[in-house]
Short mmCIF file of C-alpha atoms in Angstrom, two decimals:
data_model
loop_
_atom_site.label_atom_id
_atom_site.label_comp_id
_atom_site.label_asym_id
_atom_site.label_seq_id
_atom_site.Cartn_x
_atom_site.Cartn_y
_atom_site.Cartn_z
CA UNK A 276 39.61 10.83 -30.29
CA UNK A 277 36.32 9.61 -29.04
CA UNK A 278 35.76 8.69 -25.43
CA UNK A 279 34.11 5.33 -25.07
CA UNK A 280 31.70 4.78 -22.23
CA UNK A 281 32.57 1.51 -20.56
CA UNK A 282 29.68 -0.19 -18.86
CA UNK A 283 30.52 -3.22 -16.85
CA UNK A 284 27.75 -5.17 -15.20
CA UNK A 285 28.44 -7.56 -12.37
CA UNK A 286 25.44 -9.53 -11.09
CA UNK A 287 23.27 -7.35 -13.32
CA UNK A 288 24.43 -4.15 -11.59
CA UNK A 289 26.31 -1.28 -13.24
CA UNK A 290 29.34 -1.32 -11.00
CA UNK A 291 30.59 2.05 -12.29
CA UNK A 292 27.28 3.63 -11.25
CA UNK A 293 27.54 1.98 -7.83
CA UNK A 294 30.97 3.53 -7.24
CA UNK A 295 29.77 6.91 -8.57
CA UNK A 296 26.92 6.79 -6.05
CA UNK A 297 29.35 5.93 -3.26
CA UNK A 298 31.68 8.80 -4.27
CA UNK A 299 28.80 11.27 -4.44
CA UNK A 300 27.66 10.24 -0.94
CA UNK A 301 31.19 10.56 0.43
CA UNK A 302 31.20 14.17 -0.83
CA UNK A 303 27.67 14.97 0.38
CA UNK A 304 26.54 12.53 3.10
CA UNK A 305 22.99 13.93 3.17
CA UNK A 306 22.43 12.29 -0.23
CA UNK A 307 22.30 9.04 1.77
CA UNK A 308 19.18 10.09 3.73
CA UNK A 309 16.28 8.08 2.37
CA UNK A 310 12.63 8.11 3.45
CA UNK A 311 10.41 5.32 2.19
CA UNK A 312 6.65 5.74 2.46
CA UNK A 313 3.25 4.26 1.87
CA UNK A 314 -0.42 4.92 2.41
CA UNK A 315 -2.63 2.08 3.61
CA UNK A 316 -6.40 1.70 3.60
CA UNK A 317 -8.40 -0.92 5.47
CA UNK A 318 -10.90 -2.56 3.11
CA UNK A 319 -12.88 -5.04 5.23
CA UNK A 320 -12.11 -7.85 7.65
CA UNK A 321 -8.58 -9.07 7.11
CA UNK A 322 -8.15 -7.09 3.87
CA UNK A 323 -6.13 -3.91 3.57
CA UNK A 324 -4.12 -2.31 0.77
CA UNK A 325 -0.98 -0.18 0.58
CA UNK A 326 -0.15 2.26 -2.20
CA UNK A 327 3.49 3.19 -2.67
CA UNK A 328 3.90 6.25 -4.84
CA UNK A 329 7.01 8.17 -3.83
CA UNK A 330 10.14 8.27 -1.71
CA UNK A 331 12.79 10.76 -0.70
CA UNK A 332 16.44 10.09 -1.56
CA UNK A 333 19.62 11.60 -3.06
CA UNK A 334 18.37 14.96 -1.86
CA UNK A 335 15.06 15.00 -3.72
CA UNK A 336 11.52 13.64 -3.91
CA UNK A 337 11.20 10.69 -6.30
CA UNK A 338 8.11 9.12 -7.86
CA UNK A 339 7.48 5.45 -8.53
CA UNK A 340 5.95 5.11 -11.98
CA UNK A 341 3.83 3.13 -12.05
CA UNK A 342 2.96 3.20 -8.36
CA UNK A 343 2.91 -0.09 -6.45
CA UNK A 344 -0.05 -1.70 -4.74
CA UNK A 345 0.32 -4.37 -2.04
CA UNK A 346 -2.72 -6.26 -0.80
CA UNK A 347 -3.06 -8.06 2.51
CA UNK A 348 -5.35 -10.86 3.57
CA UNK A 349 -5.34 -13.85 5.93
CA UNK A 350 -6.08 -17.50 5.17
CA UNK A 351 -9.66 -18.70 5.88
CA UNK A 352 -8.59 -20.47 9.09
CA UNK A 353 -7.56 -17.05 10.40
CA UNK A 354 -10.93 -15.57 9.33
CA UNK A 355 -9.71 -14.19 6.00
CA UNK A 356 -10.50 -14.90 2.36
CA UNK A 357 -7.07 -16.29 1.42
CA UNK A 358 -6.59 -13.94 -1.55
CA UNK A 359 -3.24 -12.36 -0.61
CA UNK A 360 -0.26 -12.88 1.71
CA UNK A 361 -0.57 -11.93 5.35
CA UNK A 362 1.64 -9.39 7.16
CA UNK A 363 4.04 -12.01 8.56
CA UNK A 364 4.55 -13.44 5.06
CA UNK A 365 5.31 -9.91 3.82
CA UNK A 366 7.86 -9.57 6.62
CA UNK A 367 9.52 -12.86 5.61
CA UNK A 368 9.66 -11.61 2.04
CA UNK A 369 11.13 -8.25 3.11
CA UNK A 370 14.00 -9.81 5.05
CA UNK A 371 14.75 -12.54 2.50
CA UNK A 372 14.70 -10.12 -0.44
CA UNK A 373 16.87 -7.65 1.47
CA UNK A 374 19.54 -10.18 2.51
CA UNK A 375 19.59 -11.45 -1.09
CA UNK A 376 19.98 -7.92 -2.45
CA UNK A 377 22.75 -7.02 0.03
CA UNK A 378 24.74 -10.08 -1.09
CA UNK A 379 24.27 -9.14 -4.76
CA UNK A 380 25.38 -5.49 -4.32
CA UNK A 381 28.37 -6.20 -2.09
CA UNK A 382 29.51 -9.14 -4.19
CA UNK A 383 29.33 -6.89 -7.29
CA UNK A 384 31.41 -4.20 -5.55
CA UNK A 385 34.06 -6.90 -4.90
CA UNK A 386 33.89 -8.21 -8.48
CA UNK A 387 32.38 -11.53 -7.38
CA UNK A 388 30.01 -12.97 -9.99
CA UNK A 389 26.99 -14.86 -8.68
CA UNK A 390 25.44 -17.38 -11.04
CA UNK A 391 22.48 -18.56 -8.96
CA UNK A 392 21.05 -17.80 -5.57
CA UNK A 393 17.90 -19.11 -3.95
CA UNK A 394 16.65 -19.42 -0.42
CA UNK A 395 13.98 -20.85 1.84
CA UNK A 396 12.63 -18.92 4.78
CA UNK A 397 10.57 -19.94 7.77
CA UNK A 398 9.23 -17.85 10.66
CA UNK A 399 7.65 -19.24 13.82
CA UNK A 400 4.93 -17.52 15.79
CA UNK A 401 2.79 -18.64 18.71
CA UNK A 402 -0.65 -17.19 18.03
CA UNK A 403 -1.46 -17.05 21.74
CA UNK A 404 0.61 -13.86 21.85
CA UNK A 405 -1.44 -12.20 19.12
CA UNK A 406 -4.70 -13.37 20.70
CA UNK A 407 -3.69 -12.07 24.12
CA UNK A 408 -4.16 -15.49 25.77
CA UNK A 409 -0.85 -15.49 27.67
CA UNK A 410 1.13 -12.40 28.65
CA UNK A 411 4.35 -14.42 28.73
CA UNK A 412 4.12 -15.17 25.01
CA UNK A 413 5.22 -12.43 22.65
CA UNK A 414 2.96 -11.58 19.69
CA UNK A 415 6.01 -11.46 17.41
CA UNK A 416 8.15 -14.03 15.67
CA UNK A 417 10.18 -16.24 17.93
CA UNK A 418 12.62 -17.34 15.28
CA UNK A 419 13.34 -16.84 11.59
CA UNK A 420 15.57 -19.05 9.49
CA UNK A 421 16.83 -18.40 5.95
CA UNK A 422 18.73 -21.15 4.14
CA UNK A 423 20.60 -20.15 0.99
CA UNK A 424 21.88 -22.08 -2.00
CA UNK A 425 24.50 -20.02 -3.86
CA UNK A 426 26.55 -20.67 -6.98
CA UNK A 427 29.30 -18.07 -7.41
CA UNK A 428 32.82 -17.79 -8.72
CA UNK A 429 34.43 -18.21 -5.31
CA UNK A 430 35.83 -21.44 -3.84
CA UNK A 431 33.30 -23.41 -1.78
CA UNK A 432 35.12 -22.61 1.44
CA UNK A 433 34.58 -18.89 0.81
CA UNK A 434 30.81 -19.15 0.22
CA UNK A 435 30.06 -18.65 3.92
CA UNK A 436 32.01 -15.38 3.81
CA UNK A 437 30.06 -14.27 0.71
CA UNK A 438 26.81 -15.19 2.46
CA UNK A 439 27.69 -13.05 5.49
CA UNK A 440 27.60 -9.90 3.35
CA UNK A 441 23.80 -10.27 3.56
CA UNK A 442 23.32 -10.13 7.34
CA UNK A 443 26.11 -7.56 7.64
CA UNK A 444 24.64 -4.96 5.26
CA UNK A 445 20.93 -5.71 4.87
CA UNK A 446 18.72 -2.89 6.20
CA UNK A 447 15.76 -5.18 6.91
CA UNK A 448 17.89 -7.87 8.61
CA UNK A 449 19.44 -5.17 10.80
CA UNK A 450 16.02 -3.65 11.59
CA UNK A 451 14.59 -7.00 12.73
CA UNK A 452 17.61 -8.39 14.59
CA UNK A 453 18.54 -5.13 16.32
CA UNK A 454 15.02 -3.61 16.50
CA UNK A 455 13.82 -0.17 15.47
CA UNK A 456 11.43 2.30 17.10
CA UNK A 457 7.95 2.45 15.53
CA UNK A 458 5.83 5.47 16.49
CA UNK A 459 2.10 4.82 16.09
CA UNK A 460 -0.17 7.84 16.47
CA UNK A 461 -3.54 9.32 15.56
CA UNK A 462 -3.90 11.87 12.78
CA UNK A 463 -7.69 12.33 12.86
CA UNK B 95 -37.71 -27.27 15.51
CA UNK B 96 -34.92 -26.11 13.28
CA UNK B 97 -31.67 -24.73 14.60
CA UNK B 98 -30.70 -21.47 12.98
CA UNK B 99 -27.04 -20.67 12.51
CA UNK B 100 -26.42 -17.14 13.69
CA UNK B 101 -23.54 -15.43 11.96
CA UNK B 102 -22.54 -12.08 13.30
CA UNK B 103 -19.85 -10.14 11.56
CA UNK B 104 -18.03 -7.27 13.21
CA UNK B 105 -15.52 -5.38 11.05
CA UNK B 106 -16.04 -8.10 8.43
CA UNK B 107 -14.92 -10.85 10.82
CA UNK B 108 -17.06 -13.77 11.99
CA UNK B 109 -16.83 -13.10 15.71
CA UNK B 110 -18.28 -16.52 16.61
CA UNK B 111 -15.48 -18.19 14.63
CA UNK B 112 -12.91 -16.00 16.36
CA UNK B 113 -14.11 -17.12 19.79
CA UNK B 114 -14.28 -20.77 18.66
CA UNK B 115 -10.64 -20.50 17.57
CA UNK B 116 -9.68 -18.99 20.90
CA UNK B 117 -11.50 -21.76 22.80
CA UNK B 118 -9.89 -24.48 20.71
CA UNK B 119 -6.43 -23.01 21.40
CA UNK B 120 -7.16 -22.78 25.11
CA UNK B 121 -7.90 -26.54 25.05
CA UNK B 122 -4.90 -27.44 22.86
CA UNK B 123 -2.25 -24.70 22.93
CA UNK B 124 -0.15 -26.38 20.22
CA UNK B 125 -2.85 -25.37 17.71
CA UNK B 126 -1.39 -21.85 18.12
CA UNK B 127 2.02 -22.84 16.69
CA UNK B 128 2.26 -21.34 13.22
CA UNK B 129 5.13 -21.52 10.74
CA UNK B 130 5.01 -19.19 7.76
CA UNK B 131 7.31 -19.90 4.82
CA UNK B 132 8.50 -18.82 1.42
CA UNK B 133 10.99 -19.73 -1.27
CA UNK B 134 12.93 -16.93 -2.95
CA UNK B 135 14.93 -16.88 -6.17
CA UNK B 136 17.33 -14.19 -7.31
CA UNK B 137 16.56 -13.18 -10.90
CA UNK B 138 19.19 -10.58 -11.85
CA UNK B 139 20.55 -7.35 -10.39
CA UNK B 140 18.06 -5.93 -7.91
CA UNK B 141 15.30 -8.37 -8.91
CA UNK B 142 14.25 -11.38 -6.87
CA UNK B 143 10.96 -13.21 -6.39
CA UNK B 144 9.30 -15.06 -3.51
CA UNK B 145 6.74 -17.83 -3.87
CA UNK B 146 4.49 -18.50 -0.91
CA UNK B 147 2.70 -21.81 -1.20
CA UNK B 148 2.05 -23.26 2.24
CA UNK B 149 2.16 -22.74 5.98
CA UNK B 150 1.80 -24.79 9.13
CA UNK B 151 -0.94 -23.93 11.64
CA UNK B 152 -3.78 -25.38 13.76
CA UNK B 153 -1.80 -28.62 13.90
CA UNK B 154 -1.57 -29.24 10.15
CA UNK B 155 0.05 -28.24 6.87
CA UNK B 156 -2.05 -25.77 4.88
CA UNK B 157 -1.87 -24.75 1.24
CA UNK B 158 -2.39 -21.31 -0.25
CA UNK B 159 -4.52 -21.67 -3.37
CA UNK B 160 -3.58 -19.91 -5.53
CA UNK B 161 -0.02 -19.47 -4.31
CA UNK B 162 1.33 -15.94 -3.90
CA UNK B 163 4.21 -14.34 -5.76
CA UNK B 164 6.04 -11.26 -4.47
CA UNK B 165 8.55 -9.45 -6.68
CA UNK B 166 11.35 -7.18 -5.51
CA UNK B 167 13.22 -4.46 -7.33
CA UNK B 168 14.91 -1.14 -6.58
CA UNK B 169 14.35 2.26 -8.20
CA UNK B 170 16.76 3.24 -11.02
CA UNK B 171 18.71 5.59 -8.75
CA UNK B 172 19.56 2.53 -6.64
CA UNK B 173 20.61 0.61 -9.79
CA UNK B 174 17.30 -1.18 -10.27
CA UNK B 175 14.61 -1.14 -12.92
CA UNK B 176 11.85 0.37 -10.79
CA UNK B 177 9.32 -2.38 -11.53
CA UNK B 178 8.45 -3.48 -7.98
CA UNK B 179 8.74 -2.32 -4.37
CA UNK B 180 12.05 -2.69 -2.58
CA UNK B 181 12.60 -4.70 0.62
CA UNK B 182 12.25 -1.69 2.94
CA UNK B 183 8.91 -0.81 1.31
CA UNK B 184 7.78 -4.41 1.87
CA UNK B 185 8.78 -4.06 5.52
CA UNK B 186 6.75 -0.84 5.86
CA UNK B 187 3.78 -2.64 4.32
CA UNK B 188 4.20 -5.63 6.65
CA UNK B 189 4.14 -3.54 9.82
CA UNK B 190 1.36 -1.19 8.67
CA UNK B 191 -0.87 -4.06 7.50
CA UNK B 192 -0.21 -5.97 10.72
CA UNK B 193 -0.99 -3.08 13.08
CA UNK B 194 -4.16 -2.42 11.04
CA UNK B 195 -5.19 -6.08 11.24
CA UNK B 196 -4.52 -6.30 14.98
CA UNK B 197 -6.80 -3.30 15.59
CA UNK B 198 -9.55 -4.86 13.42
CA UNK B 199 -9.46 -8.28 15.19
CA UNK B 200 -9.25 -6.95 18.74
CA UNK B 201 -11.89 -4.30 18.13
CA UNK B 202 -14.19 -7.02 16.72
CA UNK B 203 -13.62 -9.19 19.82
CA UNK B 204 -14.73 -6.20 21.93
CA UNK B 205 -17.76 -5.51 19.71
CA UNK B 206 -16.33 -2.20 18.48
CA UNK B 207 -17.36 -1.42 14.91
CA UNK B 208 -14.81 0.38 12.75
CA UNK B 209 -16.17 2.33 9.79
CA UNK B 210 -12.94 3.54 8.21
CA UNK B 211 -9.26 3.24 8.90
CA UNK B 212 -6.34 4.50 6.89
CA UNK B 213 -2.73 5.28 7.64
CA UNK B 214 0.48 6.80 6.33
CA UNK B 215 3.84 5.25 7.06
CA UNK B 216 7.37 6.55 6.72
CA UNK B 217 10.69 4.86 7.46
CA UNK B 218 14.07 6.59 7.55
CA UNK B 219 17.32 4.98 6.57
CA UNK B 220 20.83 6.37 6.10
CA UNK B 221 22.24 4.52 3.11
CA UNK B 222 25.80 4.90 4.37
CA UNK B 223 25.07 1.97 6.69
CA UNK B 224 24.03 -0.29 3.81
CA UNK B 225 27.00 0.83 1.70
CA UNK B 226 29.45 0.20 4.55
CA UNK B 227 30.77 3.79 4.47
CA UNK B 228 30.56 4.39 8.23
CA UNK B 229 30.60 1.68 10.89
CA UNK B 230 28.76 3.98 13.30
CA UNK B 231 25.71 4.10 11.05
CA UNK B 232 23.39 1.11 11.17
CA UNK B 233 22.20 -0.42 7.88
CA UNK B 234 18.67 -0.63 9.28
CA UNK B 235 15.81 1.80 9.76
CA UNK B 236 16.43 4.54 12.29
CA UNK B 237 12.79 5.41 12.78
CA UNK B 238 9.36 4.36 11.54
CA UNK B 239 6.19 6.40 11.96
CA UNK B 240 2.61 5.32 11.28
CA UNK B 241 -0.18 7.91 11.48
CA UNK B 242 -3.73 6.57 11.57
CA UNK B 243 -7.11 8.11 10.78
CA UNK B 244 -9.88 6.00 12.32
CA UNK B 245 -13.67 6.31 12.32
CA UNK B 246 -15.28 3.93 14.82
CA UNK B 247 -18.26 3.76 17.14
CA UNK B 248 -16.30 4.87 20.19
CA UNK B 249 -16.11 8.40 21.63
CA UNK B 250 -13.19 10.44 20.24
CA UNK B 251 -11.41 10.33 23.59
CA UNK B 252 -11.30 6.52 23.39
CA UNK B 253 -9.79 6.35 19.88
CA UNK B 254 -6.24 6.41 21.25
CA UNK B 255 -7.08 3.35 23.37
CA UNK B 256 -8.53 1.58 20.31
CA UNK B 257 -5.39 2.47 18.33
CA UNK B 258 -3.14 0.95 21.00
CA UNK B 259 -4.61 -2.50 20.33
CA UNK B 260 -2.43 -2.45 17.19
CA UNK B 261 1.02 -2.02 18.77
CA UNK B 262 -0.02 -4.24 21.68
CA UNK B 263 -0.98 -7.32 19.64
CA UNK B 264 0.64 -6.96 16.19
CA UNK B 265 3.19 -9.72 15.49
CA UNK B 266 5.18 -7.61 13.00
CA UNK B 267 5.21 -4.51 15.24
CA UNK B 268 6.46 -6.67 18.12
CA UNK B 269 9.09 -8.34 15.92
CA UNK B 270 10.51 -4.99 14.77
CA UNK B 271 10.33 -3.07 18.03
CA UNK B 272 11.58 -5.90 20.25
CA UNK B 273 13.74 -7.69 17.63
CA UNK B 274 13.83 -11.35 16.65
CA UNK B 275 16.71 -13.71 15.88
CA UNK B 276 17.27 -14.42 12.18
CA UNK B 277 19.48 -17.41 11.39
CA UNK B 278 21.09 -17.18 7.95
CA UNK B 279 22.91 -20.29 6.74
CA UNK B 280 24.09 -22.19 3.68
CA UNK B 281 22.19 -25.17 2.34
CA UNK B 282 24.35 -25.95 -0.70
#
């Protein structure tokens, strides 16, 4: 008798592997400790570049192959050369991608198939905060909005519940809405 | 008599243009209202893609030409295909790039020349929060650290002061450390 490996994908994810990961973490919670990292180098003016080569997780060091490179710039009206997204646009991408991913994983774990999902994101900032022109105005974003269109095999009245899996479980959403400490120091 | 345009760059930034922008905003504060935007589409599994085509600022709609595309993935051990950075790595890039940029702009405004600046960033997350295995563990980052090496034309004992321009004025640092509201809704 031959054992047949059954691989079932839901939303493009191997659900069996997802539950194996969850079981492994239940047995050894330290497998859940992840450290993500990057190295950044200022190039000139508004340009800088991050290299992302490795991360720690499931109890070991892991390499990205190939490594990732992310480039920053600003549009010309903010003194840049307009070649690459700016940091706020990267932040909008981080939160949108993370909420999307959280919905996909948690829907898969519940056996909910998603056919299509897209979203539009907007973040508002008053540049007077960044420029230091008014101490009452924060440098940061005052408001972010993400609007989703989702097609999934749940009744329309349950789509809002499906959507809420994103804000509930997304690491980046949680980091922004509930804040996180950022230590900035010199290492000269 | 011919008028000569004097262009002085500090840290690669046209300082005259920076002060013109500041003056214009002082006259008409609504020029400082910026809205950054993107559209995201889920592809499959851990993959999704953002397109960044336009933004609102200095009282008008502005186009990015060419538009920007940012792709998301997860490493294989998180059920992905390891092709692109994940959302937490994008967040680390956003905050590191933003703190770097804030230092560059505010140093330029003070006439401080920076020769070199690089940094290393690490963010810690306990995946049990994302997986919903323990309600006492947040999905988000527990701690971020950014360590900078800076060479600039200030005495060593003033480097820490120069560095602090980053956390003080960076929009992404402020958003993460002091939180921001994120509205997530359906637009079906």
